[in-house]
DNA sequence: CGCTTACTTGAGCCATGTCAATTGAGGTGG
DNA sequence: CCACCTCAATTGACATGGCTCAAGTAAGCG
């Protein structure tokens, strides 16, 4: 249960992972637009292999670079965009993470390299709030120019189509099947989904940081904060995971998988 | 409650609507490929304004036409594709309807003019079964040629991007928020979503045919068949809807909206 | 017209929600 | 560095919506 036992074996390790995943922005001037001080380019970004420039030839990356030159910083708790805002740009998450909320309910969790705003392409109006879960930074991708560039760069078209496609089965389809799952399955599915996504980004899949608070997680999963807590406690008591507020460590992947029933 | 009362006022009207929505295929030769006997073309298809050729110039429609020449009929209960099948084509539903199922659970409902298979673009493998809910017909849209044509026809690219985008918020996002809804809200949301979708297709939104069986609906909504029945009965007893097995008529849209809480 | 499948309804129980209190963590001013 | 304050997380006791099991009724089909 960890509680205030400060000599826990995995403690340092877990803090390490925390450092790894936490946005390393210390420059916290208010949400600025335009190129940030540090000259950043897709070709040097550590996310390039999973983000927009994925699969592009070196020379073509420059064109994407030009497109995404504008950055924007968003402070923890601030909105990147709000429901009702006109859709003009997609946003590629550079660092940090976001939740999307509709009618007071959390409907999505977005990690680095993911594109925010894809669902507004059809309606031209954002239909949810995108709120930063920590100090974050995004690359602004103006949509109209992007579609023009897509016509020139088949590989870019491919990437965008794939990004849209995988957004359909967001979280590996977890949320879609969520309605039919028990509260325990929801929590476990949530943790496994996060694990897989962090792994995809190149981080350890067994130890990661959940940026959302308990009530956000609960809202996201369609259960209550109390139930979420109880289940996390139970999973920990049974030795399947260890938690320390926002940090989670997967201890028994197999038994977790079994709980999901696949 | 209708039961076996044959003199119900709305009876004829409802049957009329049934005829309207039911696939009018009487030619039921086994699932054939290639151009069906009736020479069909996008430019004469009654779905053209909401389907692939949407927004295209007359001359360009011919190119889409060429792409989608192959049709395929799928008998009620048969699979258009199955989980694990290699992804090669998208399918535009020409008539009829499909459910998608994963692990024995219903995860989607697809109506005419919708594109099936979009989520497999990223993985190249279908990850659900697509089962016809009635005798249906689809236009086969080979994916690789489609992407090439998209590079030539910006309006086609636009349509595909929008189709993908609106698939993200499938059913107006109903399913996403499903986890947080009561059983009653799920059923009501399901009916309202269907109503809106039929309306989009040009049919009456107040009177339509639910092609799925009760247990499919229940599975789709993450509740039990019994609960689904009870709720439908209650909604009817309270005068919000009238049902006769697969046919539904919305009687009090406002009160239904209120139940959803928006 | 009988058989099979789909739908509907009832009774009791359990998982999860609700309400409420306690503990713990992190930030801030003295 | 400590005492305090606030917000987040956890835990307990009780109420209830939806599930399970089971029976009955209606509809489609050969």
XYZ file of C-alpha atoms (C1' of nucleotides) in Angstrom:
584
model
C 0.000 0.000 0.000
C 3.066 2.248 0.163
C 1.338 4.896 2.257
C 4.055 7.002 3.835
C 6.649 4.265 3.781
C 9.448 6.177 2.155
C 11.828 3.260 1.829
C 9.826 1.403 -0.780
C 12.095 -0.591 -3.030
C 10.750 0.666 -6.307
C 10.457 4.208 -5.176
C 13.431 5.730 -6.875
C 12.767 3.768 -9.982
C 9.289 5.062 -10.140
C 10.341 8.611 -9.672
C 12.778 8.142 -12.464
C 10.016 7.118 -14.776
C 8.026 10.073 -13.606
C 10.802 12.356 -14.666
C 10.936 10.672 -18.016
C 7.305 11.158 -18.780
C 6.737 14.516 -17.227
C 6.963 17.420 -19.606
C 10.355 18.968 -19.198
C 9.208 22.473 -19.887
C 10.493 24.816 -17.275
C 9.992 27.842 -19.419
C 6.464 28.684 -18.406
C 5.743 32.029 -19.996
C 2.058 32.376 -20.780
C 0.607 30.504 -23.740
C 2.719 31.998 -26.477
C 2.226 31.524 -30.174
C 4.817 31.386 -32.909
C 8.132 29.635 -32.925
C 9.430 29.125 -29.433
C 12.871 30.319 -28.538
C 14.513 26.976 -29.075
C 14.611 26.456 -32.840
C 12.705 23.252 -33.284
C 12.240 21.244 -36.419
C 10.456 18.044 -37.306
C 13.726 16.597 -38.521
C 15.290 16.801 -35.073
C 12.166 16.158 -32.986
C 12.431 12.939 -30.998
C 8.848 12.140 -31.992
C 9.511 12.332 -35.722
C 9.219 8.594 -36.280
C 5.651 8.450 -34.955
C 4.416 11.944 -35.798
C 3.570 13.859 -38.950
C 6.898 13.400 -40.761
C 6.663 9.659 -40.328
C 7.838 7.863 -43.453
C 8.752 11.022 -45.324
C 11.969 11.566 -47.267
C 14.371 14.053 -45.744
C 13.657 16.678 -48.396
C 9.926 16.437 -47.855
C 10.223 16.806 -44.115
C 11.331 20.363 -44.728
C 7.958 21.102 -46.263
C 6.111 19.681 -43.287
C 8.453 21.644 -41.093
C 7.478 24.837 -42.769
C 3.814 23.965 -42.267
C 4.159 23.312 -38.558
C 6.512 26.093 -37.626
C 4.078 27.748 -35.236
C 4.013 26.267 -31.750
C 1.809 26.963 -28.799
C 2.293 26.400 -25.120
C -0.665 25.562 -22.961
C -0.506 25.732 -19.169
C -1.902 22.991 -17.022
C -5.656 23.387 -16.822
C -5.846 25.769 -19.775
C -7.754 25.009 -22.978
C -6.098 24.454 -26.331
C -9.515 24.942 -27.911
C -13.078 24.819 -26.725
C -16.304 23.306 -27.935
C -17.802 25.636 -30.510
C -14.476 27.063 -31.653
C -14.017 27.235 -35.395
C -11.773 24.493 -36.735
C -8.764 25.846 -38.589
C -5.827 23.751 -37.501
C -4.907 20.358 -36.254
C -2.540 20.214 -33.304
C 0.299 17.746 -32.958
C 1.168 17.253 -29.304
C 4.856 17.982 -28.829
C 5.048 17.484 -25.087
C 2.575 17.029 -22.290
C -0.911 15.608 -22.571
C -4.527 16.668 -22.937
C -7.955 15.479 -21.981
C -11.027 16.171 -24.070
C -14.281 16.934 -22.315
C -17.858 17.220 -23.490
C -20.742 18.234 -21.274
C -18.523 17.970 -18.223
C -17.508 14.405 -19.019
C -14.033 13.313 -20.016
C -14.146 11.665 -23.426
C -10.516 11.337 -24.420
C -6.896 11.319 -23.345
C -4.239 12.464 -25.772
C -0.505 11.788 -25.613
C 2.503 13.183 -27.490
C 2.657 12.754 -31.283
C -1.102 12.420 -31.454
C -3.137 14.782 -33.607
C -5.828 16.761 -31.832
C -8.892 18.038 -33.650
C -9.285 15.334 -36.293
C -12.953 14.861 -35.552
C -13.685 18.506 -36.409
C -12.597 18.051 -40.018
C -16.097 17.048 -41.019
C -18.043 19.599 -39.002
C -15.532 22.463 -39.108
C -16.392 23.134 -35.472
C -14.669 21.644 -32.464
C -17.166 19.770 -30.378
C -15.185 19.275 -27.227
C -12.840 21.170 -24.935
C -9.175 20.178 -25.117
C -7.620 20.799 -21.697
C -3.938 20.448 -20.877
C -3.295 17.935 -18.095
C 0.146 19.433 -17.495
C 2.136 22.263 -19.029
C 2.197 21.200 -22.661
C 3.248 22.313 -26.100
C 1.678 21.660 -29.482
C 2.677 22.196 -33.087
C 0.004 24.074 -34.968
C -0.883 22.400 -38.266
C -3.077 24.681 -40.406
C -5.578 22.389 -42.056
C -6.156 23.923 -45.486
C -2.441 24.115 -46.315
C -2.047 20.589 -44.995
C -4.587 19.207 -47.452
C -2.767 20.977 -50.282
C 0.535 19.506 -49.210
C -1.072 16.081 -48.965
C -1.854 16.267 -52.665
C 1.861 16.729 -53.312
C 3.206 14.178 -50.828
C 1.527 10.776 -51.077
C 3.388 9.620 -47.970
C 1.931 12.479 -46.003
C -1.521 11.627 -47.285
C -0.934 8.070 -46.163
C 0.083 9.194 -42.691
C -2.922 11.463 -42.237
C -5.307 8.778 -43.445
C -3.740 6.339 -41.011
C -3.893 8.821 -38.157
C -7.582 9.343 -38.815
C -8.124 5.649 -39.134
C -6.464 4.796 -35.867
C -8.365 7.546 -34.113
C -11.529 5.675 -34.988
C -10.499 2.807 -32.779
C -9.182 5.197 -30.176
C -7.484 3.403 -27.282
C -7.600 0.200 -29.244
C -11.354 0.301 -29.244
C -11.477 0.170 -25.483
C -13.910 3.004 -25.158
C -16.223 1.575 -27.765
C -16.678 -1.641 -25.883
C -16.679 0.187 -22.586
C -20.410 0.049 -22.220
C -20.322 -3.683 -21.825
C -17.538 -3.862 -19.278
C -17.542 -4.110 -15.509
C -15.950 -1.299 -13.534
C -12.899 -3.465 -12.890
C -12.493 -4.258 -16.562
C -12.721 -0.577 -17.382
C -9.956 0.366 -15.008
C -7.748 -2.497 -16.123
C -8.445 -1.742 -19.773
C -7.563 1.870 -19.157
C -4.225 0.957 -17.597
C -3.351 -1.547 -20.313
C -4.282 0.915 -23.023
C -2.076 3.576 -21.498
C 0.726 1.093 -21.146
C 0.513 0.179 -24.825
C 0.415 3.782 -25.908
C 3.451 4.751 -23.858
C 5.259 1.737 -25.220
C 4.427 2.879 -28.736
C 6.060 6.186 -27.892
C 9.212 4.388 -26.850
C 8.757 4.528 -23.077
C 8.588 1.594 -20.719
C 5.166 0.041 -20.825
C 5.242 -1.264 -17.264
C 5.820 1.934 -15.430
C 4.179 5.164 -16.323
C 2.488 8.232 -15.058
C -1.250 8.762 -15.259
C -1.711 12.469 -15.692
C -5.422 12.567 -14.937
C -6.858 12.864 -11.477
C -9.057 10.103 -10.085
C -12.254 11.945 -10.856
C -11.155 12.479 -14.463
C -10.315 8.815 -14.863
C -13.664 7.923 -13.347
C -15.502 10.263 -15.677
C -13.570 8.909 -18.636
C -14.499 5.352 -17.748
C -18.078 6.117 -16.866
C -17.801 5.098 -13.229
C -17.419 7.031 -9.977
C -14.300 8.342 -8.347
C -14.888 6.106 -5.341
C -15.218 2.977 -7.423
C -12.028 3.873 -9.262
C -10.177 4.236 -5.980
C -11.538 1.011 -4.570
C -10.546 -0.925 -7.673
C -7.055 0.518 -7.779
C -6.665 -0.357 -4.110
C -7.899 -3.879 -4.717
C -5.591 -4.382 -7.706
C -2.722 -3.229 -5.538
C -3.723 -5.392 -2.572
C -3.820 -8.389 -4.946
C -0.371 -7.550 -6.263
C -1.352 -6.755 -9.852
C -0.127 -3.175 -9.780
C 1.535 -0.671 -7.509
C 0.375 2.901 -7.383
C 1.494 6.065 -5.806
C -1.075 8.663 -6.749
C -0.272 9.442 -10.373
C 2.467 6.831 -10.852
C 1.543 3.315 -11.810
C 3.609 0.179 -12.128
C 2.281 -2.953 -13.766
C 3.339 -5.927 -11.668
C 1.448 -8.832 -13.206
C 0.546 -8.293 -16.823
C -0.877 -11.770 -17.311
C -3.387 -11.568 -14.521
C -4.415 -8.125 -15.736
C -4.976 -9.539 -19.200
C -7.079 -12.301 -17.738
C -9.311 -9.780 -16.035
C -10.058 -8.296 -19.436
C -11.045 -11.701 -20.705
C -9.047 -11.765 -23.939
C -48.895 -1.641 -26.454
C -50.237 -2.614 -29.886
C -49.990 -6.346 -29.210
C -52.264 -8.033 -31.731
C -54.585 -5.097 -32.133
C -54.679 -4.890 -35.901
C -56.664 -1.667 -36.158
C -53.930 0.563 -34.762
C -54.121 4.011 -36.266
C -50.524 4.297 -37.335
C -50.274 0.813 -38.666
C -50.461 1.466 -42.358
C -48.227 4.444 -42.042
C -45.640 2.408 -40.284
C -45.702 -0.327 -42.838
C -45.225 2.264 -45.491
C -42.091 3.485 -43.805
C -40.960 -0.069 -43.456
C -41.184 -0.518 -47.183
C -39.228 2.638 -47.684
C -36.335 1.579 -45.524
C -36.181 -2.059 -46.288
C -33.699 -3.035 -48.943
C -35.588 -3.467 -52.171
C -33.418 -6.252 -53.470
C -35.508 -9.111 -54.633
C -32.793 -10.561 -56.764
C -31.173 -12.770 -54.188
C -28.673 -14.823 -56.118
C -25.804 -15.794 -53.866
C -23.220 -13.168 -52.949
C -22.033 -12.291 -56.418
C -19.093 -10.090 -57.253
C -18.662 -7.824 -60.219
C -21.145 -5.494 -61.798
C -24.673 -6.594 -61.057
C -27.135 -7.052 -63.864
C -28.709 -3.648 -63.452
C -26.173 -1.178 -64.842
C -25.521 1.061 -61.893
C -23.470 4.189 -61.748
C -22.623 6.720 -59.098
C -24.127 9.450 -61.257
C -27.572 7.872 -61.112
C -27.380 6.413 -57.594
C -29.905 7.990 -55.251
C -27.209 8.164 -52.582
C -24.808 10.176 -54.713
C -25.242 13.387 -52.728
C -24.099 11.782 -49.455
C -21.759 9.076 -50.747
C -18.367 9.001 -52.413
C -19.171 11.275 -55.382
C -20.404 13.970 -53.018
C -19.304 17.381 -54.204
C -17.583 16.098 -57.323
C -17.937 17.604 -60.782
C -19.844 15.495 -63.282
C -16.726 14.605 -65.249
C -14.915 13.436 -62.127
C -17.771 11.255 -61.024
C -16.991 9.060 -63.994
C -13.582 8.326 -62.530
C -15.080 7.356 -59.169
C -17.582 5.304 -61.066
C -14.849 3.371 -62.717
C -13.227 2.759 -59.346
C -16.360 1.415 -57.733
C -17.702 -0.636 -60.591
C -17.527 -3.896 -58.695
C -20.495 -4.600 -56.456
C -21.144 -7.349 -53.994
C -24.325 -8.694 -52.532
C -24.366 -10.018 -49.011
C -27.229 -12.106 -47.685
C -28.760 -11.456 -44.312
C -26.493 -12.935 -41.648
C -23.518 -13.354 -43.991
C -20.200 -11.592 -43.471
C -18.877 -8.897 -45.768
C -15.510 -9.427 -44.131
C -14.247 -10.955 -40.939
C -11.812 -10.028 -38.212
C -8.343 -10.925 -39.397
C -9.103 -10.516 -43.090
C -6.580 -8.537 -45.036
C -7.704 -5.010 -45.784
C -7.770 -4.251 -49.490
C -10.942 -2.335 -50.123
C -13.391 -0.031 -48.488
C -17.048 -0.798 -48.977
C -19.731 1.795 -49.631
C -23.092 0.496 -48.535
C -25.486 0.703 -51.451
C -28.503 -0.823 -49.807
C -29.227 -2.644 -46.582
C -27.286 -2.359 -43.353
C -24.517 -4.030 -41.390
C -23.476 -4.556 -37.820
C -19.871 -4.887 -36.760
C -18.986 -7.336 -34.042
C -15.858 -7.981 -32.010
C -15.479 -10.760 -29.483
C -19.158 -11.546 -29.767
C -20.179 -7.992 -28.948
C -21.847 -5.593 -31.345
C -19.707 -2.502 -31.776
C -21.266 -0.694 -34.705
C -24.270 -0.226 -36.947
C -23.779 0.909 -40.515
C -26.348 2.433 -42.840
C -26.397 3.149 -46.597
C -23.805 5.566 -48.034
C -21.470 4.847 -45.122
C -17.988 3.521 -45.762
C -17.108 0.250 -44.095
C -13.542 -0.671 -43.237
C -12.093 2.770 -42.576
C -10.560 1.709 -39.293
C -8.450 -0.941 -41.041
C -6.563 1.647 -43.073
C -3.986 1.998 -40.335
C -3.581 -1.664 -39.452
C -4.228 -3.182 -42.890
C -6.208 -5.895 -41.135
C -9.901 -5.816 -40.386
C -10.449 -6.143 -36.693
C -14.152 -6.869 -36.613
C -16.725 -8.923 -38.441
C -19.099 -7.004 -40.701
C -22.399 -8.872 -40.799
C -25.351 -7.968 -43.008
C -28.498 -7.258 -41.005
C -30.626 -7.790 -44.113
C -29.905 -8.671 -47.723
C -27.545 -5.881 -48.686
C -25.335 -4.652 -51.461
C -22.043 -2.782 -51.328
C -19.822 -1.016 -53.821
C -16.276 -2.265 -53.602
C -13.760 0.572 -53.383
C -10.209 -0.747 -53.845
C -8.109 1.252 -51.428
C -4.776 1.702 -53.211
C -6.375 3.027 -56.419
C -8.583 5.247 -54.293
C -5.601 6.954 -52.659
C -4.126 7.561 -56.091
C -7.335 9.087 -57.345
C -7.512 11.239 -54.220
C -4.226 12.844 -55.223
C -5.865 13.860 -58.492
C -9.238 14.951 -57.143
C -9.014 17.322 -54.165
C -12.767 17.120 -53.674
C -12.535 13.380 -53.338
C -9.725 13.760 -50.818
C -11.915 16.164 -48.907
C -14.781 13.708 -48.853
C -12.663 10.814 -47.643
C -11.084 12.924 -44.921
C -14.527 14.013 -43.804
C -15.840 10.477 -43.864
C -12.968 9.360 -41.667
C -13.439 12.329 -39.406
C -17.121 11.746 -38.872
C -16.478 8.077 -38.221
C -14.450 9.148 -35.200
C -17.525 10.552 -33.565
C -19.568 7.638 -34.794
C -23.248 8.009 -33.905
C -22.600 11.564 -32.864
C -20.289 10.363 -30.142
C -23.055 8.421 -28.477
C -20.984 5.328 -28.026
C -18.093 7.252 -26.562
C -20.151 8.709 -23.763
C -22.076 5.479 -23.424
C -20.136 4.336 -20.400
C -21.496 7.167 -18.326
C -25.123 6.737 -19.292
C -27.987 4.934 -17.618
C -29.619 2.096 -19.495
C -32.553 4.326 -20.362
C -30.290 7.035 -21.723
C -28.506 4.473 -23.835
C -31.686 3.226 -25.435
C -33.005 6.740 -26.009
C -29.654 7.886 -27.367
C -29.633 4.923 -29.697
C -33.066 5.759 -31.072
C -32.289 9.453 -31.467
C -29.010 8.670 -33.183
C -30.736 6.358 -35.630
C -33.398 8.948 -36.250
C -30.791 11.579 -37.088
C -28.917 9.242 -39.377
C -32.013 8.240 -41.325
C -32.938 11.878 -41.611
C -29.494 12.597 -43.027
C -30.199 9.973 -45.663
C -33.378 11.734 -46.643
C -35.863 9.508 -44.825
C -38.349 10.569 -42.196
C -36.610 10.866 -38.858
C -39.672 10.045 -36.788
C -40.508 6.678 -38.203
C -37.937 4.102 -39.039
C -36.985 0.501 -38.895
C -34.423 -0.855 -36.469
C -32.770 -3.698 -38.288
C -31.040 -5.235 -35.290
C -32.647 -7.730 -32.973
C -33.143 -6.901 -29.313
C -30.119 -8.860 -28.217
C -27.952 -7.060 -30.784
C -29.194 -3.684 -29.610
C -28.543 -4.720 -26.034
C -25.037 -5.869 -26.858
C -24.389 -2.671 -28.770
C -25.492 -0.571 -25.814
C -23.760 -2.679 -23.205
C -26.923 -3.717 -21.401
C -29.014 -6.883 -21.401
C -31.757 -7.882 -23.758
C -34.244 -7.879 -20.911
C -33.387 -4.359 -19.845
C -33.706 -3.200 -23.441
C -37.177 -4.706 -23.693
C -38.297 -3.268 -20.397
C -37.149 0.202 -21.345
C -38.778 0.096 -24.760
C -41.987 -1.042 -23.104
C -41.782 1.742 -20.554
C -41.103 4.391 -23.209
C -44.131 3.143 -25.087
C -46.333 3.000 -21.986
C -45.364 6.624 -21.278
C -46.236 7.646 -24.821
C -42.742 8.630 -25.970
C -42.543 6.089 -28.754
C -44.531 3.350 -30.407
C -42.930 0.107 -31.388
C -43.875 -2.961 -33.283
C -40.904 -5.233 -33.110
C -38.453 -3.701 -35.588
C -40.492 -0.600 -36.438
C -40.207 2.458 -34.254
C -42.112 5.707 -34.269
C -40.965 8.696 -32.272
C -44.006 10.273 -30.629
C -42.525 12.856 -28.289
C -39.144 14.099 -29.371
C -38.902 16.722 -26.652
C -39.392 14.359 -23.766
C -36.899 11.968 -25.334
C -34.381 14.798 -25.542
C -34.976 15.613 -21.921
C -34.194 12.067 -20.909
C -30.797 12.485 -22.517
C -30.256 15.604 -20.501
C -29.094 17.924 -23.255
C -50.264 -25.554 -38.180
C -46.600 -26.909 -35.531
C -41.779 -25.662 -34.659
C -38.206 -22.483 -33.804
C -36.709 -18.100 -32.867
C -37.557 -13.567 -31.068
C -39.542 -10.805 -27.719
C -41.630 -9.641 -23.208
C -42.367 -9.765 -18.278
C -41.533 -11.162 -13.254
C -38.724 -11.978 -8.784
C -34.587 -11.740 -6.240
C -29.635 -10.463 -5.844
C -25.297 -8.083 -6.477
C -22.220 -4.546 -8.322
C -21.938 0.026 -8.319
C -23.642 4.580 -7.036
C -24.600 7.911 -3.149
C -23.551 10.203 0.966
C -20.319 11.143 4.387
C -16.132 11.075 7.017
C -11.045 10.477 7.232
C -6.420 10.484 5.627
C -2.761 12.145 2.824
C -0.191 15.429 -0.319
C 1.420 19.750 -1.800
C 1.740 24.619 -1.505
C 2.319 29.035 1.146
C 3.231 32.466 4.542
C 5.303 33.231 8.893
C 11.544 24.639 8.422
C 7.143 24.335 10.369
C 2.092 25.075 10.846
C -1.620 25.637 8.394
C -4.741 25.322 4.525
C -6.717 23.345 0.556
C -7.545 19.923 -2.590
C -7.024 15.021 -3.901
C -7.445 10.381 -2.610
C -9.250 6.785 0.144
C -12.475 4.148 2.858
C -17.062 2.901 5.077
C -22.269 2.226 5.289
C -26.298 2.018 2.885
C -29.557 2.379 -1.318
C -30.741 0.931 -5.906
C -30.453 0.106 -11.016
C -29.564 -3.363 -13.832
C -28.296 -8.381 -14.148
C -29.551 -13.297 -13.626
C -32.625 -16.902 -13.854
C -36.935 -18.374 -15.351
C -41.427 -18.486 -17.475
C -44.575 -17.069 -20.756
C -46.207 -14.941 -25.344
C -45.831 -13.536 -30.065
C -43.898 -13.865 -34.693
C -41.762 -15.924 -38.665
C -41.212 -19.925 -41.518
C -41.364 -24.566 -43.580
